[in-house]
Amino acid sequence: MTTEFEVTIALRPAVDLASIRSSLTAFCAVEGGVVRLDRPLREPAGGRHFHVAAPDRGSGMLEVNFEPANDPTGRAVRIVLRRHWSGTWAGEAALRLADHIAKDLGAPDLADDAELAVAVYGTLKRGQRNHGLLDGAKLLGTGIVLGALYDVPRSPYRPYAYPALVELPARPVAVEIYRLADVEMLETIDRLERYDPADEARSQYVRRVLDVIDGPVDRAYAYLYHGSPDELGELIASGDWVAFGGRD
């Protein structure tokens, strides 16, 4: 079966199967959902496979795999949405479940690491109008993240056009990866993206750790659009803002 969405979340070393069940139960309590299946994985040993659904809210199902490892730092949860469920409750809930588990059980994020890696896809790229905010950051290279990139030709927040990255459909988006000089530089980018960690509901973008494909790091921060869909313009089919004609 074709996968529409898949994300792997690294877990804190202390997380065990009981923690996973508790976290899924808490998610279902909020969503009006239920864990319909709870069975062992064939591999790895000790792994567990769950199905999460919310029949009273709509059709669809999310698959959740708990994948333990001999090294506690290798434990992970993998969330899968099959394509035939993409237009259902499950399609809407996939990212909510990923966020819930990441916040509830996830390993410390990249802000605690020595290297602050950020994937930029729009006006922070080289030659673009906000690139100066990265003065002092080190360009590590280029890569790909998955999502859908849209042009935002106008909005009440900025007098210039800029792109917006949303989670689905999952298409290749071209990014530049930078190692930031310090957390203060990250906070500066937060302000540019109108992201308030204390008030995500009112933020225009939200900062998330995404997997990086063919890049210099495996994961990096990226900013996902969280504003009104009415402000989104043309889908950038190439996934490349600069090639699309990004304004400087």
CSV table of N, CA and C in Angstrom, one decimal, residues 124-210:
chain,number,residue,atom,x,y,z
A,124,LEU,N,15.3,33.4,3.3
A,124,LEU,CA,16.6,33.3,4.0
A,124,LEU,C,17.7,32.6,3.2
A,125,LYS,N,17.3,32.2,2.0
A,125,LYS,CA,18.3,31.6,1.1
A,125,LYS,C,19.3,32.6,0.6
A,126,ARG,N,20.4,32.1,0.1
A,126,ARG,CA,21.4,33.0,-0.5
A,126,ARG,C,20.8,33.9,-1.6
A,127,GLY,N,21.1,35.2,-1.6
A,127,GLY,CA,20.6,36.1,-2.6
A,127,GLY,C,19.2,36.6,-2.4
A,128,GLN,N,18.5,36.1,-1.3
A,128,GLN,CA,17.2,36.5,-1.0
A,128,GLN,C,17.2,37.6,0.1
A,129,ARG,N,16.1,38.3,0.2
A,129,ARG,CA,16.1,39.5,1.0
A,129,ARG,C,16.4,39.4,2.5
A,130,ASN,N,16.1,38.3,3.1
A,130,ASN,CA,16.3,38.1,4.5
A,130,ASN,C,17.6,37.3,4.8
A,131,HIS,N,18.4,37.0,3.8
A,131,HIS,CA,19.6,36.2,4.0
A,131,HIS,C,20.5,36.8,5.1
A,132,GLY,N,20.5,38.1,5.2
A,132,GLY,CA,21.4,38.8,6.1
A,132,GLY,C,21.2,38.4,7.6
A,133,LEU,N,20.0,37.9,7.9
A,133,LEU,CA,19.7,37.4,9.2
A,133,LEU,C,20.6,36.2,9.6
A,134,LEU,N,21.2,35.6,8.6
A,134,LEU,CA,22.0,34.4,8.8
A,134,LEU,C,23.5,34.8,8.8
A,135,ASP,N,23.8,36.0,8.9
A,135,ASP,CA,25.2,36.5,9.0
A,135,ASP,C,25.8,35.8,10.3
A,136,GLY,N,26.9,35.1,10.1
A,136,GLY,CA,27.5,34.4,11.2
A,136,GLY,C,27.2,32.9,11.3
A,137,ALA,N,26.2,32.5,10.5
A,137,ALA,CA,25.8,31.1,10.4
A,137,ALA,C,26.7,30.5,9.4
A,138,LYS,N,26.9,29.1,9.5
A,138,LYS,CA,27.7,28.4,8.5
A,138,LYS,C,26.8,27.6,7.6
A,139,LEU,N,27.0,27.8,6.3
A,139,LEU,CA,26.3,27.0,5.3
A,139,LEU,C,26.9,25.6,5.3
A,140,LEU,N,26.1,24.6,5.7
A,140,LEU,CA,26.6,23.2,5.7
A,140,LEU,C,26.4,22.5,4.3
A,141,GLY,N,25.4,23.0,3.6
A,141,GLY,CA,25.1,22.3,2.3
A,141,GLY,C,23.7,22.5,1.9
A,142,THR,N,23.3,21.7,0.9
A,142,THR,CA,21.9,21.7,0.5
A,142,THR,C,21.3,20.3,0.7
A,143,GLY,N,19.9,20.2,0.6
A,143,GLY,CA,19.3,19.0,0.8
A,143,GLY,C,17.8,19.1,0.4
A,144,ILE,N,17.0,18.1,0.8
A,144,ILE,CA,15.6,18.1,0.4
A,144,ILE,C,14.8,17.8,1.7
A,145,VAL,N,13.7,18.5,1.9
A,145,VAL,CA,12.7,18.1,2.9
A,145,VAL,C,11.4,17.8,2.2
A,146,LEU,N,10.5,17.2,2.8
A,146,LEU,CA,9.3,16.8,2.2
A,146,LEU,C,8.1,17.7,2.6
A,147,GLY,N,7.3,18.1,1.7
A,147,GLY,CA,6.2,19.0,1.9
A,147,GLY,C,5.7,19.5,0.6
A,148,ALA,N,4.8,20.5,0.7
A,148,ALA,CA,4.3,21.2,-0.5
A,148,ALA,C,4.6,22.7,-0.3
A,149,LEU,N,5.3,23.3,-1.3
A,149,LEU,CA,5.7,24.7,-1.2
A,149,LEU,C,4.8,25.6,-2.0
A,150,TYR,N,4.3,26.6,-1.4
A,150,TYR,CA,3.4,27.5,-2.1
A,150,TYR,C,3.9,28.9,-2.1
A,151,ASP,N,3.6,29.7,-3.1
A,151,ASP,CA,3.9,31.1,-3.2
A,151,ASP,C,2.8,31.8,-2.4
A,152,VAL,N,3.3,32.8,-1.6
A,152,VAL,CA,2.3,33.7,-0.9
A,152,VAL,C,2.5,35.1,-1.4
A,153,PRO,N,1.7,35.5,-2.4
A,153,PRO,CA,2.0,36.7,-3.1
A,153,PRO,C,1.7,38.0,-2.3
A,154,ARG,N,0.8,37.8,-1.4
A,154,ARG,CA,0.5,39.0,-0.5
A,154,ARG,C,-0.1,38.5,0.8
A,155,SER,N,0.1,39.3,1.8
A,155,SER,CA,-0.5,39.0,3.1
A,155,SER,C,-0.5,40.2,4.0
A,156,PRO,N,-1.2,40.3,5.1
A,156,PRO,CA,-1.1,41.5,5.9
A,156,PRO,C,0.2,41.6,6.7
A,157,TYR,N,1.0,40.6,6.7
A,157,TYR,CA,2.2,40.6,7.5
A,157,TYR,C,3.5,41.1,6.9
A,158,ARG,N,3.6,41.0,5.6
A,158,ARG,CA,4.8,41.4,4.9
A,158,ARG,C,4.5,42.1,3.6
A,159,PRO,N,5.3,43.1,3.2
A,159,PRO,CA,5.1,43.8,2.0
A,159,PRO,C,5.7,43.2,0.8
A,160,TYR,N,6.1,41.9,0.9
A,160,TYR,CA,6.8,41.2,-0.2
A,160,TYR,C,6.3,39.8,-0.3
A,161,ALA,N,6.5,39.2,-1.4
A,161,ALA,CA,6.1,37.8,-1.6
A,161,ALA,C,7.1,36.8,-0.9
A,162,TYR,N,6.6,35.7,-0.5
A,162,TYR,CA,7.5,34.7,0.2
A,162,TYR,C,6.8,33.3,0.1
A,163,PRO,N,7.5,32.3,0.4
A,163,PRO,CA,6.9,30.9,0.2
A,163,PRO,C,6.4,30.4,1.6
A,164,ALA,N,5.6,29.4,1.5
A,164,ALA,CA,5.0,28.7,2.6
A,164,ALA,C,5.1,27.2,2.4
A,165,LEU,N,5.7,26.5,3.4
A,165,LEU,CA,5.8,25.1,3.4
A,165,LEU,C,4.7,24.4,4.2
A,166,VAL,N,3.9,23.6,3.6
A,166,VAL,CA,2.9,22.8,4.4
A,166,VAL,C,3.3,21.3,4.3
A,167,GLU,N,2.7,20.5,5.2
A,167,GLU,CA,3.1,19.1,5.3
A,167,GLU,C,2.7,18.2,4.2
A,168,LEU,N,1.5,18.4,3.6
A,168,LEU,CA,1.0,17.5,2.6
A,168,LEU,C,0.5,18.3,1.4
A,169,PRO,N,0.6,17.7,0.2
A,169,PRO,CA,1.2,16.4,-0.1
A,169,PRO,C,2.7,16.5,0.0
A,170,ALA,N,3.3,15.3,0.3
A,170,ALA,CA,4.8,15.3,0.6
A,170,ALA,C,5.5,15.2,-0.8
A,171,ARG,N,6.1,16.4,-1.1
A,171,ARG,CA,6.9,16.5,-2.4
A,171,ARG,C,8.3,17.0,-2.0
A,172,PRO,N,9.3,16.8,-2.9
A,172,PRO,CA,10.6,17.3,-2.6
A,172,PRO,C,10.7,18.8,-2.6
A,173,VAL,N,11.2,19.4,-1.6
A,173,VAL,CA,11.4,20.9,-1.5
A,173,VAL,C,12.9,21.1,-1.2
A,174,ALA,N,13.5,22.0,-2.1
A,174,ALA,CA,14.9,22.3,-2.0
A,174,ALA,C,15.2,23.2,-0.9
A,175,VAL,N,16.2,22.9,0.0
A,175,VAL,CA,16.6,23.7,1.1
A,175,VAL,C,18.1,23.9,1.2
A,176,GLU,N,18.5,24.9,1.9
A,176,GLU,CA,19.9,25.2,2.3
A,176,GLU,C,19.9,24.9,3.8
A,177,ILE,N,21.0,24.2,4.2
A,177,ILE,CA,21.1,23.9,5.6
A,177,ILE,C,22.2,24.7,6.3
A,178,TYR,N,21.9,25.4,7.3
A,178,TYR,CA,22.8,26.3,8.0
A,178,TYR,C,23.0,25.8,9.5
A,179,ARG,N,24.2,25.9,10.0
A,179,ARG,CA,24.4,25.8,11.4
A,179,ARG,C,24.5,27.2,12.0
A,180,LEU,N,23.5,27.5,12.9
A,180,LEU,CA,23.4,28.8,13.5
A,180,LEU,C,24.5,29.0,14.5
A,181,ALA,N,24.8,30.3,14.7
A,181,ALA,CA,25.9,30.6,15.7
A,181,ALA,C,25.4,30.4,17.1
A,182,ASP,N,24.1,30.7,17.4
A,182,ASP,CA,23.7,30.6,18.8
A,182,ASP,C,22.2,30.5,18.8
A,183,VAL,N,21.6,30.3,20.0
A,183,VAL,CA,20.1,30.3,20.1
A,183,VAL,C,19.5,31.6,19.8
A,184,GLU,N,20.2,32.7,20.1
A,184,GLU,CA,19.7,34.0,19.8
A,184,GLU,C,19.4,34.2,18.3
A,185,MET,N,20.2,33.6,17.4
A,185,MET,CA,20.0,33.6,16.0
A,185,MET,C,18.7,32.9,15.7
A,186,LEU,N,18.5,31.7,16.3
A,186,LEU,CA,17.3,31.0,16.1
A,186,LEU,C,16.1,31.8,16.5
A,187,GLU,N,16.2,32.5,17.6
A,187,GLU,CA,15.0,33.4,18.1
A,187,GLU,C,14.8,34.5,17.1
A,188,THR,N,15.8,35.0,16.4
A,188,THR,CA,15.6,36.0,15.4
A,188,THR,C,14.8,35.5,14.3
A,189,ILE,N,15.1,34.3,13.8
A,189,ILE,CA,14.4,33.7,12.7
A,189,ILE,C,12.9,33.4,13.2
A,190,ASP,N,12.8,33.0,14.5
A,190,ASP,CA,11.4,32.8,15.0
A,190,ASP,C,10.6,34.1,14.8
A,191,ARG,N,11.2,35.2,15.1
A,191,ARG,CA,10.5,36.5,15.0
A,191,ARG,C,10.1,36.8,13.5
A,192,LEU,N,11.1,36.5,12.6
A,192,LEU,CA,10.8,36.7,11.2
A,192,LEU,C,9.6,35.9,10.7
A,193,GLU,N,9.6,34.6,11.2
A,193,GLU,CA,8.5,33.7,10.8
A,193,GLU,C,7.2,33.9,11.6
A,194,ARG,N,7.2,34.9,12.5
A,194,ARG,CA,6.1,35.1,13.3
A,194,ARG,C,5.7,33.9,14.1
A,195,TYR,N,6.7,33.2,14.7
A,195,TYR,CA,6.5,32.0,15.5
A,195,TYR,C,6.8,32.3,16.9
A,196,ASP,N,5.8,32.0,17.7
A,196,ASP,CA,5.9,32.2,19.2
A,196,ASP,C,5.7,30.9,19.8
A,197,PRO,N,6.8,30.3,20.4
A,197,PRO,CA,6.7,28.9,21.0
A,197,PRO,C,5.7,28.9,22.1
A,198,ALA,N,5.4,30.0,22.7
A,198,ALA,CA,4.4,30.0,23.8
A,198,ALA,C,3.0,30.2,23.3
A,199,ASP,N,2.8,30.4,22.1
A,199,ASP,CA,1.5,30.7,21.5
A,199,ASP,C,1.4,30.2,20.1
A,200,GLU,N,1.6,28.9,19.9
A,200,GLU,CA,1.6,28.3,18.5
A,200,GLU,C,0.3,28.5,17.8
A,201,ALA,N,-0.8,28.6,18.6
A,201,ALA,CA,-2.1,28.7,17.9
A,201,ALA,C,-2.2,30.0,17.1
A,202,ARG,N,-1.5,31.1,17.5
A,202,ARG,CA,-1.6,32.4,16.8
A,202,ARG,C,-0.3,32.6,16.0
A,203,SER,N,0.5,31.6,15.9
A,203,SER,CA,1.7,31.8,15.1
A,203,SER,C,1.4,31.6,13.6
A,204,GLN,N,2.1,32.4,12.8
A,204,GLN,CA,1.9,32.2,11.3
A,204,GLN,C,2.7,31.0,10.8
A,205,TYR,N,3.8,30.7,11.4
A,205,TYR,CA,4.6,29.5,11.1
A,205,TYR,C,4.9,28.8,12.4
A,206,VAL,N,5.2,27.5,12.4
A,206,VAL,CA,5.6,26.8,13.6
A,206,VAL,C,6.9,26.1,13.2
A,207,ARG,N,7.8,26.0,14.2
A,207,ARG,CA,9.1,25.4,14.0
A,207,ARG,C,9.1,24.0,14.4
A,208,ARG,N,9.5,23.1,13.4
A,208,ARG,CA,9.5,21.7,13.7
A,208,ARG,C,10.9,21.1,13.2
A,209,VAL,N,11.2,19.9,13.8
A,209,VAL,CA,12.4,19.2,13.3
A,209,VAL,C,11.9,18.2,12.2
A,210,LEU,N,12.5,18.4,11.0
A,210,LEU,CA,12.2,17.6,9.8
A,210,LEU,C,13.4,16.7,9.4
